[in-house]
XYZ file of N, CA and C in Angstrom:
747
model
N 4.721 4.102 -5.291
C 4.267 3.433 -6.688
C 3.358 4.355 -7.261
N 4.170 4.909 -8.607
C 3.830 5.781 -9.335
C 2.480 5.382 -10.394
N 2.846 6.383 -11.644
C 2.082 5.805 -12.840
C 2.393 4.293 -13.234
N 3.632 4.068 -13.055
C 4.119 2.955 -13.759
C 5.384 2.431 -12.836
N 5.470 0.956 -12.718
C 6.760 0.984 -11.939
C 7.968 1.190 -12.022
N 8.173 1.912 -13.344
C 9.250 2.506 -13.483
C 9.548 3.905 -13.074
N 8.466 4.579 -13.108
C 9.096 5.715 -12.125
C 8.922 5.524 -10.643
N 8.041 4.640 -10.274
C 8.187 4.361 -8.842
C 9.720 3.844 -8.436
N 10.323 2.815 -9.486
C 11.528 2.046 -9.065
C 12.734 3.411 -9.187
N 12.315 4.712 -9.937
C 13.436 5.462 -10.148
C 13.223 6.162 -8.732
N 12.288 6.654 -8.116
C 12.081 7.382 -6.730
C 12.332 6.765 -5.462
N 12.187 4.953 -5.600
C 12.757 4.438 -4.386
C 14.011 4.192 -4.400
N 14.831 4.354 -5.603
C 16.626 4.526 -5.602
C 16.698 5.531 -5.044
N 16.200 6.424 -4.424
C 16.481 7.922 -3.761
C 16.789 7.313 -2.423
N 16.163 6.350 -1.827
C 16.438 6.140 -0.348
C 16.298 4.489 -0.367
N 16.216 3.833 -1.611
C 16.246 2.728 -1.397
C 15.728 2.035 0.127
N -9.948 -1.166 19.936
C -9.064 -1.003 19.975
C -7.841 -1.025 20.551
N -7.713 -2.305 21.774
C -7.151 -2.440 22.995
C -6.076 -3.303 22.212
N -4.734 -3.524 23.063
C -3.133 -3.878 22.543
C -3.543 -5.199 21.863
N -4.367 -6.327 22.735
C -4.792 -7.496 21.436
C -5.383 -7.263 20.511
N -6.571 -6.715 20.431
C -7.288 -6.535 19.173
C -6.545 -5.453 18.330
N -5.663 -4.785 18.861
C -4.706 -4.123 17.455
C -3.748 -5.130 16.763
N -3.247 -5.792 17.784
C -2.409 -6.642 17.073
C -3.103 -7.528 16.041
N -3.845 -7.987 16.225
C -4.914 -8.874 15.493
C -5.461 -7.694 14.126
N -5.970 -6.562 14.525
C -6.198 -5.654 13.595
C -5.267 -5.150 12.255
N -3.819 -4.951 12.981
C -2.666 -4.910 12.203
C -1.997 -5.735 11.630
N -2.386 -6.836 11.959
C -1.683 -7.884 11.146
C -1.060 -9.053 11.665
N -0.295 -8.870 13.008
C 0.115 -10.245 13.500
C 1.386 -9.729 14.350
N 2.510 -10.353 14.064
C 3.912 -10.445 14.933
C 4.956 -9.393 14.153
N 6.109 -9.305 14.898
C 7.175 -8.822 14.618
C 7.578 -9.620 13.512
N 7.876 -9.344 12.009
C 8.609 -10.339 10.810
C 9.743 -9.653 10.974
N 10.846 -10.736 11.493
C 12.247 -10.202 11.053
C 12.996 -11.312 9.966
N 11.974 -12.129 9.412
C 12.766 -13.095 8.609
C 13.398 -12.650 7.200
N 13.990 -13.096 6.639
C 14.558 -12.829 5.340
C 13.584 -13.550 4.395
N 13.267 -12.934 3.267
C 12.048 -13.528 2.126
C 12.889 -15.154 2.162
N 13.927 -15.576 1.738
C 14.023 -16.595 1.447
C 13.847 -17.712 2.518
N 13.609 -17.380 4.037
C 13.407 -18.303 5.053
C 11.953 -17.746 5.512
N 10.979 -17.291 4.623
C 9.495 -16.829 5.152
C 8.788 -17.644 4.540
N 8.982 -18.938 4.237
C 7.894 -20.010 3.557
C 6.723 -20.040 3.867
N 6.604 -19.683 5.379
C 5.369 -20.055 5.571
C 4.158 -18.615 5.509
N 4.683 -17.643 5.156
C 4.451 -16.371 5.396
C 3.678 -16.362 3.945
N 2.153 -15.730 3.812
C 1.604 -15.403 2.463
C 2.257 -14.772 1.592
N 2.354 -15.111 0.065
C 3.257 -14.263 -0.720
C 2.151 -13.364 -0.908
N 2.429 -12.086 -1.534
C 1.804 -11.352 -2.418
C 2.283 -10.383 -3.166
N 1.904 -9.536 -3.992
C 2.139 -8.770 -4.993
C 1.350 -7.332 -5.271
N 2.076 -6.343 -5.428
C 1.412 -5.087 -6.197
C 1.236 -4.825 -7.580
N 0.351 -4.465 -8.371
C 0.393 -4.155 -9.582
C -0.151 -2.525 -9.863
N 0.185 -1.838 -11.062
C -0.404 -0.985 -11.421
C -0.475 -1.041 -13.148
N -0.395 -0.139 -13.606
C -0.931 -0.030 -15.538
C 0.541 -0.445 -15.774
N 1.389 -0.305 -15.013
C 2.804 -1.042 -15.886
C 2.711 -2.509 -16.090
N 2.071 -3.447 -15.208
C 1.974 -4.678 -15.568
C 0.377 -5.046 -16.706
N -0.052 -4.281 -17.025
C -1.301 -4.214 -18.014
C -2.066 -5.336 -17.332
N -2.508 -5.829 -18.678
C -3.688 -7.245 -18.257
C -2.892 -8.475 -17.657
N -3.188 -8.523 -16.338
C -2.429 -9.746 -15.736
C -3.120 -11.075 -15.827
N -1.956 -12.005 -16.147
C -2.707 -13.532 -16.142
C -2.778 -14.113 -14.858
N -3.862 -14.167 -14.060
C -4.339 -13.770 -12.595
C -4.395 -15.759 -12.039
N -4.575 -16.460 -12.861
C -4.607 -18.075 -12.975
C -3.230 -18.209 -12.209
N -2.242 -17.606 -13.564
C -0.824 -17.722 -13.430
C 0.069 -17.551 -12.225
N -0.233 -16.249 -11.756
C -0.147 -15.742 -10.317
C -0.354 -16.764 -9.502
N -1.637 -16.928 -9.270
C -2.163 -18.099 -8.255
C -1.327 -19.154 -8.316
N -1.010 -19.672 -9.471
C -0.121 -20.965 -9.666
C 1.365 -20.884 -8.913
N 1.646 -19.475 -8.943
C 3.035 -19.045 -8.275
C 2.914 -19.205 -7.186
N 1.920 -19.114 -6.317
C 1.691 -18.904 -4.814
C 1.023 -17.743 -4.420
N 0.635 -16.812 -5.373
C 0.309 -15.372 -5.029
C -1.013 -15.945 -4.280
N -1.128 -15.223 -2.652
C -2.578 -15.270 -1.946
C -3.375 -13.984 -2.163
N -2.379 -13.015 -2.179
C -3.054 -11.376 -2.098
C -2.497 -10.428 -3.277
N -3.084 -9.442 -3.179
C -2.362 -8.420 -4.425
C -2.886 -7.413 -3.849
N -2.122 -6.048 -4.292
C -2.983 -4.801 -3.917
C -2.768 -4.147 -5.292
N -3.666 -3.604 -5.858
C -3.839 -3.056 -7.051
C -4.010 -1.473 -6.927
N -3.290 -0.864 -8.079
C -3.039 0.883 -8.147
C -4.900 1.082 -8.757
N -5.226 1.912 -7.876
C -6.595 2.525 -8.293
C -6.674 3.794 -9.015
N -5.861 4.770 -8.336
C -5.811 6.246 -8.790
C -4.568 6.915 -8.273
N -4.314 8.018 -8.636
C -3.153 8.952 -8.283
C -3.926 10.521 -8.081
N -3.283 11.040 -7.179
C -3.549 12.352 -7.297
C -5.013 12.432 -7.247
N -5.694 13.539 -7.768
C -7.338 13.369 -8.221
C -8.023 13.383 -9.285
N -6.704 13.256 -10.134
C -7.378 12.999 -11.626
C -7.078 11.419 -12.606
N -6.009 11.161 -12.291
C -5.725 9.830 -12.651
C -6.196 8.252 -12.094
N -6.734 7.923 -12.655
C -6.987 6.347 -12.666
C -6.701 5.319 -13.631
N -6.051 3.998 -13.164
C -5.518 3.104 -13.823
C -6.246 2.622 -14.686
N -6.123 2.538 -15.931
C -6.806 2.100 -17.321
C -6.835 0.432 -16.927
N -6.062 -0.039 -16.329
C -6.038 -1.706 -16.288
C -6.938 -2.097 -14.714
N -7.181 -1.074 -14.068
C -7.792 -1.523 -12.717
C -9.084 -2.405 -12.881
N -10.036 -2.454 -13.490
C -10.910 -3.408 -13.425
C -10.544 -4.806 -13.772
N -9.560 -5.012 -14.678
C -8.877 -6.345 -15.301
C -8.444 -6.826 -13.759
N -7.303 -6.085 -13.369
C -6.460 -6.310 -12.369
C -7.244 -6.801 -11.273
N -8.089 -5.417 -10.725
C -9.073 -5.995 -9.486
C -10.119 -6.824 -9.164
N -10.572 -7.168 -10.145
C -12.053 -8.150 -10.331
C -11.161 -9.472 -11.005
N -10.154 -9.248 -12.123
C -9.398 -10.675 -12.290
C -8.997 -11.085 -11.278
N -7.919 -10.689 -10.174
C -7.809 -11.197 -9.100
C -8.454 -11.696 -8.161
N -9.907 -11.220 -7.800
C -10.662 -11.850 -7.194
C -11.360 -13.013 -7.756
N -11.605 -12.787 -9.093
C -12.249 -14.348 -9.626
C -11.191 -15.453 -9.775
N -9.760 -14.968 -9.466
C -8.969 -16.075 -9.549
C -8.811 -16.569 -8.160
N -9.175 -15.837 -7.102
C -9.379 -16.295 -5.738
C -8.185 -15.688 -5.076
N -7.605 -14.529 -5.324
C -6.802 -13.891 -4.414
C -7.455 -12.890 -3.540
N -6.976 -12.618 -2.595
C -7.582 -11.604 -1.467
C -6.987 -10.185 -1.974
N -7.633 -9.040 -2.447
C -7.256 -8.073 -3.082
C -7.558 -7.028 -2.668
N -6.692 -5.832 -2.654
C -7.348 -4.488 -2.260
C -6.615 -3.341 -3.120
N -7.321 -2.164 -3.074
C -6.500 -1.272 -4.052
C -5.940 -0.156 -3.117
N -5.115 0.558 -3.826
C -4.215 1.725 -3.422
C -3.975 2.843 -3.748
N -4.046 3.748 -3.536
C -3.927 5.347 -4.122
C -2.498 5.855 -4.024
N -2.052 6.365 -5.140
C -0.751 7.008 -4.862
C -0.842 8.649 -4.596
N -0.181 8.749 -3.718
C -0.584 10.337 -3.060
C 0.448 11.266 -3.929
N 0.149 12.339 -4.244
C 0.653 13.956 -4.512
C 0.047 14.469 -3.828
N 0.702 15.369 -2.679
C 0.181 16.062 -1.562
C 0.076 17.401 -2.248
N 1.005 17.882 -3.223
C 1.369 18.858 -3.395
C -0.127 19.326 -4.722
N -1.039 18.308 -5.360
C -1.631 18.722 -6.156
C -3.254 19.007 -5.664
N -3.614 18.445 -4.115
C -4.767 18.814 -3.831
C -5.119 18.398 -2.281
N -6.132 18.780 -1.586
C -5.730 17.996 0.052
C -5.969 16.677 0.129
N -5.907 16.132 1.179
C -5.931 14.756 1.470
C -7.293 14.307 1.440
N -8.255 15.051 1.825
C -9.946 14.593 2.083
C -10.349 14.413 0.508
N -9.617 15.619 -0.338
C -9.911 15.524 -1.782
C -9.600 14.036 -2.844
N -8.291 13.746 -2.242
C -7.852 12.596 -2.704
C -8.616 11.192 -2.365
N -8.687 11.294 -1.048
C -9.200 10.242 -0.481
C -10.770 10.163 -1.106
N -11.322 11.124 -1.579
C -12.591 11.146 -2.065
C -12.744 10.460 -3.499
N -11.813 10.835 -4.070
C -11.417 10.534 -5.536
C -11.008 8.919 -5.348
N -10.214 8.658 -4.078
C -9.891 7.122 -4.356
C -11.050 6.170 -3.975
N -11.689 6.594 -3.141
C -12.971 6.161 -2.734
C -14.126 5.749 -4.011
N -14.196 6.997 -4.478
C -15.333 7.222 -5.922
C -14.912 5.982 -6.845
N -13.182 5.742 -7.156
C -13.078 4.853 -8.120
C -12.184 3.620 -7.845
N -12.597 3.073 -7.218
C -12.218 1.673 -6.422
C -11.494 1.522 -5.202
N -11.519 2.495 -4.479
C -11.046 2.354 -3.185
C -11.599 2.059 -2.290
N -12.580 0.938 -2.154
C -14.007 0.849 -1.342
C -13.352 -0.364 0.118
N -13.982 -0.790 0.683
C -13.672 -2.097 1.175
C -14.956 -2.532 1.952
N -15.183 -4.009 1.829
C -16.246 -4.352 2.993
C -15.748 -5.938 3.394
N -16.374 -6.021 4.481
C -16.073 -6.964 5.507
C -16.082 -8.329 5.003
N -15.480 -8.959 3.898
C -16.166 -10.277 3.124
C -15.103 -10.809 2.904
N -13.583 -10.673 3.783
C -12.821 -11.670 4.071
C -11.917 -11.635 2.789
N -12.105 -10.923 1.976
C -11.566 -11.245 0.258
C -11.323 -9.776 -0.277
N -11.476 -8.842 0.777
C -11.213 -7.314 0.516
C -10.171 -6.655 1.523
N -8.998 -6.613 0.974
C -8.036 -5.959 2.184
C -8.654 -4.468 2.158
N -8.411 -3.996 3.084
C -8.445 -1.896 3.164
C -7.732 -1.521 2.335
N -8.332 -0.434 1.997
C -7.472 0.479 1.251
C -6.347 0.911 1.388
N -5.366 1.230 0.879
C -3.996 1.764 1.525
C -3.527 2.852 0.567
N -2.870 3.806 1.451
C -2.078 5.106 0.697
C -0.707 4.848 0.811
N -0.625 5.054 -0.741
C 0.986 4.758 -1.162
C 1.713 6.516 -0.785
N 2.341 6.713 0.175
C 2.995 7.937 0.281
C 4.645 7.572 0.385
N 5.299 8.577 -0.917
C 6.736 8.053 -0.749
C 7.306 9.393 -1.442
N 8.468 9.080 -1.876
C 9.036 10.264 -2.367
C 8.484 10.475 -3.592
N 8.459 11.947 -4.089
C 8.006 12.488 -4.848
C 8.827 12.148 -6.348
N 7.757 11.052 -7.161
C 8.812 10.869 -8.523
C 8.646 11.921 -9.712
N 8.365 13.000 -9.236
C 7.994 14.013 -10.714
C 8.921 15.413 -10.266
N 9.293 15.398 -9.355
C 10.014 16.635 -9.084
C 11.614 16.449 -7.996
N 12.243 17.137 -7.523
C 13.324 17.020 -6.848
C 12.873 17.469 -5.116
N 11.848 17.970 -5.262
C 11.135 18.067 -3.647
C 10.681 16.828 -3.304
N 11.254 16.326 -2.575
C 10.953 14.689 -1.910
C 9.601 14.740 -1.209
N 9.351 15.788 -0.673
C 8.713 16.061 0.525
C 7.396 16.812 -0.203
N 6.870 17.018 -1.585
C 6.417 17.788 -2.446
C 6.089 19.321 -1.946
N 7.109 19.777 -1.303
C 6.627 20.991 -1.051
C 6.267 21.296 0.319
N 5.608 20.507 0.953
C 5.224 20.450 2.307
C 6.060 20.247 3.636
N 5.449 20.921 4.641
C 6.281 21.139 6.088
C 6.051 19.723 6.230
N 6.836 19.290 7.952
C 6.618 17.894 7.955
C 5.011 18.013 8.876
N 4.565 19.125 9.607
C 3.435 18.992 10.068
C 2.207 19.104 9.291
N 2.572 19.778 8.141
C 1.367 19.782 6.754
C 1.387 18.329 6.300
N 2.582 17.617 6.492
C 2.479 16.312 5.708
C 1.591 15.811 6.609
N 1.953 15.496 7.849
C 1.163 14.711 8.966
C -0.270 15.267 8.955
N -0.827 16.348 8.756
C -2.167 16.715 8.560
C -2.586 16.275 7.189
N -1.952 16.202 6.495
C -2.429 15.811 4.689
C -2.657 14.360 4.950
N -2.104 13.276 5.530
C -1.949 12.115 5.746
C -3.428 11.671 6.619
N -3.687 12.359 7.637
C -4.523 12.481 8.622
C -6.053 12.906 7.924
N -5.885 13.521 7.194
C -7.101 14.218 6.303
C -7.473 12.932 5.617
N -6.440 12.535 4.784
C -6.762 11.186 3.765
C -7.618 10.123 4.308
N -6.330 9.951 5.794
C -7.050 8.670 6.589
C -8.429 8.674 7.193
N -8.844 9.950 7.660
C -9.953 10.413 8.243
C -11.362 10.418 7.119
N -11.067 10.543 6.127
C -11.965 10.488 4.862
C -12.396 9.291 4.260
N -10.795 8.477 3.871
C -11.310 7.032 4.176
C -12.316 6.210 5.191
N -11.767 6.494 6.722
C -12.587 6.088 7.267
C -13.654 6.399 7.182
N -14.245 7.750 7.365
C -15.596 8.107 7.432
C -16.581 7.488 6.012
N -15.473 7.246 4.900
C -16.236 6.580 3.543
C -16.436 4.986 3.388
N -15.333 4.449 4.236
C -15.680 2.853 4.319
C -15.640 2.234 5.347
N -15.439 2.950 6.505
C -15.351 2.216 7.854
C -13.938 1.399 7.988
N -12.992 1.744 7.262
C -11.654 1.125 7.709
C -10.343 2.325 7.651
N -9.272 2.171 8.340
C -8.206 2.985 8.253
C -7.905 2.631 7.091
N -7.131 3.499 6.179
C -6.234 2.876 5.260
C -5.035 2.324 5.802
N -4.361 1.175 5.356
C -2.931 0.725 5.464
C -2.055 1.857 4.822
N -0.933 2.326 5.626
C 0.058 2.929 5.039
C 1.147 2.672 4.699
N 1.506 2.904 3.345
C 2.642 2.224 2.589
C 3.953 3.254 2.587
N 4.975 3.164 3.018
C 6.043 4.065 2.946
C 7.280 3.385 3.429
N 8.156 4.171 3.057
C 9.700 3.942 3.669
C 10.413 4.631 4.438
N 10.915 3.770 5.526
C 11.174 4.678 6.559
C 12.186 6.215 6.646
N 13.234 5.961 5.579
C 13.781 7.077 5.204
C 13.265 8.185 4.885
N 11.896 7.914 3.930
C 10.879 9.119 3.702
C 10.250 9.388 5.146
N 9.944 8.697 5.363
C 8.801 9.203 6.625
C 9.409 9.940 7.917
N 11.038 9.743 8.237
C 11.756 10.644 8.597
C 11.801 11.742 8.011
N 12.189 11.846 6.741
C 12.490 13.115 6.204
C 11.306 13.867 6.225
N 10.337 13.468 6.161
C 8.855 14.104 5.544
C 7.892 14.469 6.699
N 8.000 13.447 7.399
C 7.048 13.538 8.958
C 7.666 14.175 9.960
N 8.917 13.881 9.966
C 9.853 14.179 11.185
C 9.779 12.764 11.998
N 9.477 11.723 11.475
C 9.458 10.536 12.005
C 8.192 10.794 12.993
N 7.024 11.255 12.753
C 5.856 11.008 13.571
C 5.313 9.958 13.916
N 4.949 9.681 15.071
C 4.591 8.175 15.755
C 3.559 7.835 16.003
N 2.175 8.967 15.585
C 0.541 8.917 15.984
C -0.130 8.245 14.791
N 0.387 7.522 13.887
C -0.482 6.690 12.998
C -0.344 5.218 13.357
N 0.926 4.642 14.258
C 1.040 3.565 14.414
C 0.039 2.558 15.369
N -0.733 3.423 15.754
C -1.820 2.750 17.021
C -2.698 2.349 16.051
N -3.250 2.859 14.951
C -4.405 2.281 14.152
C -3.950 2.306 12.696
N -3.104 2.475 12.124
C -3.098 1.868 10.605
C -1.876 1.047 10.869
N -2.074 0.323 9.935
C -1.058 -0.992 9.584
C -0.345 -0.372 8.706
N 0.889 -0.801 8.822
C 2.245 -0.444 8.048
C 2.292 -1.493 6.942
N 2.525 -0.896 5.820
C 2.954 -1.456 4.308
C 4.585 -0.800 4.086
N 5.453 -1.578 4.614
C 6.757 -0.675 4.662
C 7.523 -1.198 3.202
N 8.235 -0.509 2.602
C 9.316 -0.744 1.429
C 10.228 -0.902 1.892
N 10.872 -1.798 1.949
C 12.363 -1.866 1.621
C 12.837 -3.079 1.339
N 13.880 -3.093 0.256
C 14.729 -3.853 -0.640
C 15.553 -4.238 0.281
N 15.434 -5.559 0.467
C 16.397 -6.315 1.298
C 16.476 -7.739 1.932
N 17.207 -7.945 2.692
C 17.066 -9.505 3.663
C 16.109 -9.304 4.752
N 16.044 -8.237 5.238
C 14.893 -7.504 6.546
C 14.140 -6.642 6.175
N 12.967 -6.517 6.971
C 12.446 -4.847 7.017
C 13.636 -3.919 7.573
N 14.370 -4.093 8.287
C 15.167 -2.915 8.959
C 14.473 -2.409 9.834
N 15.097 -1.308 10.070
C 14.299 0.187 10.934
C 12.760 0.419 10.536
N 12.004 0.628 11.426
C 10.715 0.928 11.115
C 10.403 2.692 11.380
N 9.374 3.187 10.505
C 9.104 4.421 10.905
C 8.505 4.518 12.483
N 8.269 5.512 13.384
C 8.472 5.401 14.672
C 6.719 5.157 14.674
N 6.536 4.598 15.778
C 5.242 4.565 16.118
C 4.495 3.072 16.216
N 5.448 2.026 14.570
C 4.867 0.823 14.548
C 6.112 -0.013 15.060
N 5.630 -1.256 15.451
C 6.637 -2.289 16.325
C 6.853 -3.357 15.067
N 6.068 -3.416 14.110
C 6.532 -4.595 13.169
C 5.490 -4.060 12.025
N 5.658 -4.704 10.438
C 5.097 -4.228 9.216
C 3.986 -5.262 9.021
N 2.872 -5.087 8.814
C 1.961 -6.067 8.496
C 2.383 -6.148 7.012
N 2.573 -5.228 6.089
C 3.017 -6.148 4.803
C 4.169 -5.324 4.773
N 5.159 -6.212 3.888
C 6.886 -5.862 3.689
C 6.877 -6.133 2.200
N 7.107 -5.078 1.536
C 7.524 -5.216 -0.261
C 8.949 -5.126 -0.116
N 9.530 -6.346 -0.288
C 11.095 -7.030 -0.238
C 12.033 -6.554 -1.338
N 11.210 -6.643 -2.645
C 11.915 -6.303 -3.991
C 10.758 -6.154 -4.814
N 11.339 -5.603 -5.916
C 10.803 -5.145 -7.306
C 10.477 -5.721 -8.384
N 10.671 -7.019 -8.086
C 10.692 -7.935 -9.009
C 10.843 -9.435 -8.634
N 10.236 -9.989 -9.193
C 10.435 -11.676 -8.682
C 9.585 -12.548 -9.580
N 9.112 -13.718 -8.984
C 8.258 -14.544 -9.429
C 6.878 -14.316 -9.889
N 6.300 -12.978 -9.113
C 5.184 -12.781 -9.475
C 4.905 -11.360 -10.171
N 4.123 -10.861 -10.861
C 3.971 -9.838 -11.508
C 3.917 -8.174 -10.526
N 4.763 -7.228 -10.947
C 4.790 -6.430 -10.053
C 5.900 -6.473 -9.012
N 5.791 -5.853 -7.909
C 6.699 -6.075 -6.727
C 6.247 -7.047 -5.846
N 7.122 -7.245 -4.912
C 6.795 -8.728 -4.166
C 7.121 -8.434 -2.409
N 5.829 -9.279 -2.528
C 5.293 -8.636 -0.875
C 5.067 -9.758 0.205
N 5.193 -9.813 1.211
C 5.042 -11.057 2.324
C 4.014 -10.019 3.081
N 2.790 -11.128 3.755
C 1.933 -10.689 4.551
C 2.744 -11.087 6.038
N 2.421 -10.653 7.231
C 3.258 -10.716 8.528
C 2.274 -11.830 9.071
N 2.184 -12.810 8.720
C 0.873 -13.428 9.700
C 0.832 -14.712 8.920
N -0.364 -15.240 9.482
C -0.698 -16.873 8.521
C -1.869 -16.649 7.576
N -2.311 -17.441 6.492
C -3.187 -17.474 5.607
C -4.455 -17.167 6.258
N -4.773 -17.772 7.131
C -6.044 -17.279 8.277
C -5.844 -16.189 8.691
N -4.915 -15.601 9.284
C -4.710 -14.230 9.691
C -4.677 -13.217 8.348
N -4.361 -13.132 7.222
C -4.596 -12.412 6.274
C -6.200 -12.229 6.097
N -7.212 -13.284 6.083
C -8.041 -13.121 6.118
C -8.940 -12.725 6.779
N -8.272 -12.794 8.342
C -9.370 -12.019 9.432
C -8.496 -10.473 9.281
N -7.395 -10.474 9.021
C -7.231 -8.957 8.576
C -8.048 -8.211 7.383
N -8.328 -9.076 6.564
C -9.058 -8.367 5.379
C -10.828 -8.192 5.852
N -11.096 -8.972 7.146
C -12.463 -8.787 7.353
C -12.568 -7.639 8.456
N -11.259 -7.296 8.951
C -11.142 -6.165 9.846
C -11.254 -6.539 11.282
N -11.276 -8.099 11.866
C -11.557 -8.671 13.035
C -10.290 -9.373 13.557
């Protein structure tokens, strides 16, 4: 998810704490249904500056239960529509959260996490705020799809970002990625699955193969257009489960 959805779509086309407690904290059970057959799953979407001012009541009337709003990118960019999108979705009754688009070649994970938290990437256990999310995927601005980082340095960058978000907010970030990028750029590292929820990007009839370390996605982004503004997502659980996930319980 880059500055606007157009950049993001171009990049995606290149690839198109105990066990029971962890299951609740990370979102639910294995999601294997196609979107058309997953009517019971809470619908949501994600937006950026590309959507500008969103009609949140209309989105709610079309079934939106949650939304992720882009807050920041790298350590310099802020979504100019963030307040309308983040606060407006909350006023309409949606459960909302903020995400950060990572550019690991620009600054450290710690630096970008601090910038994110200062500019909208917070969290509180009110049942209405999703945990912060890290969007880490193909570089939309260069042919260096892994941002020039080795696999071990990419893992270290993600770990540093996560540790700083945890320190600042009390919650580990959700990791948004796709399986092909994860394999190419982290070596299919499996160490984040135990305590990070997965937000999987895969446009198709099923989530398909998952990155190593995860047995299910908490969120599934299954299309880049549909009835809701921005990208289309499903939460892997019930509406009650979504609220519990937001609370961190």
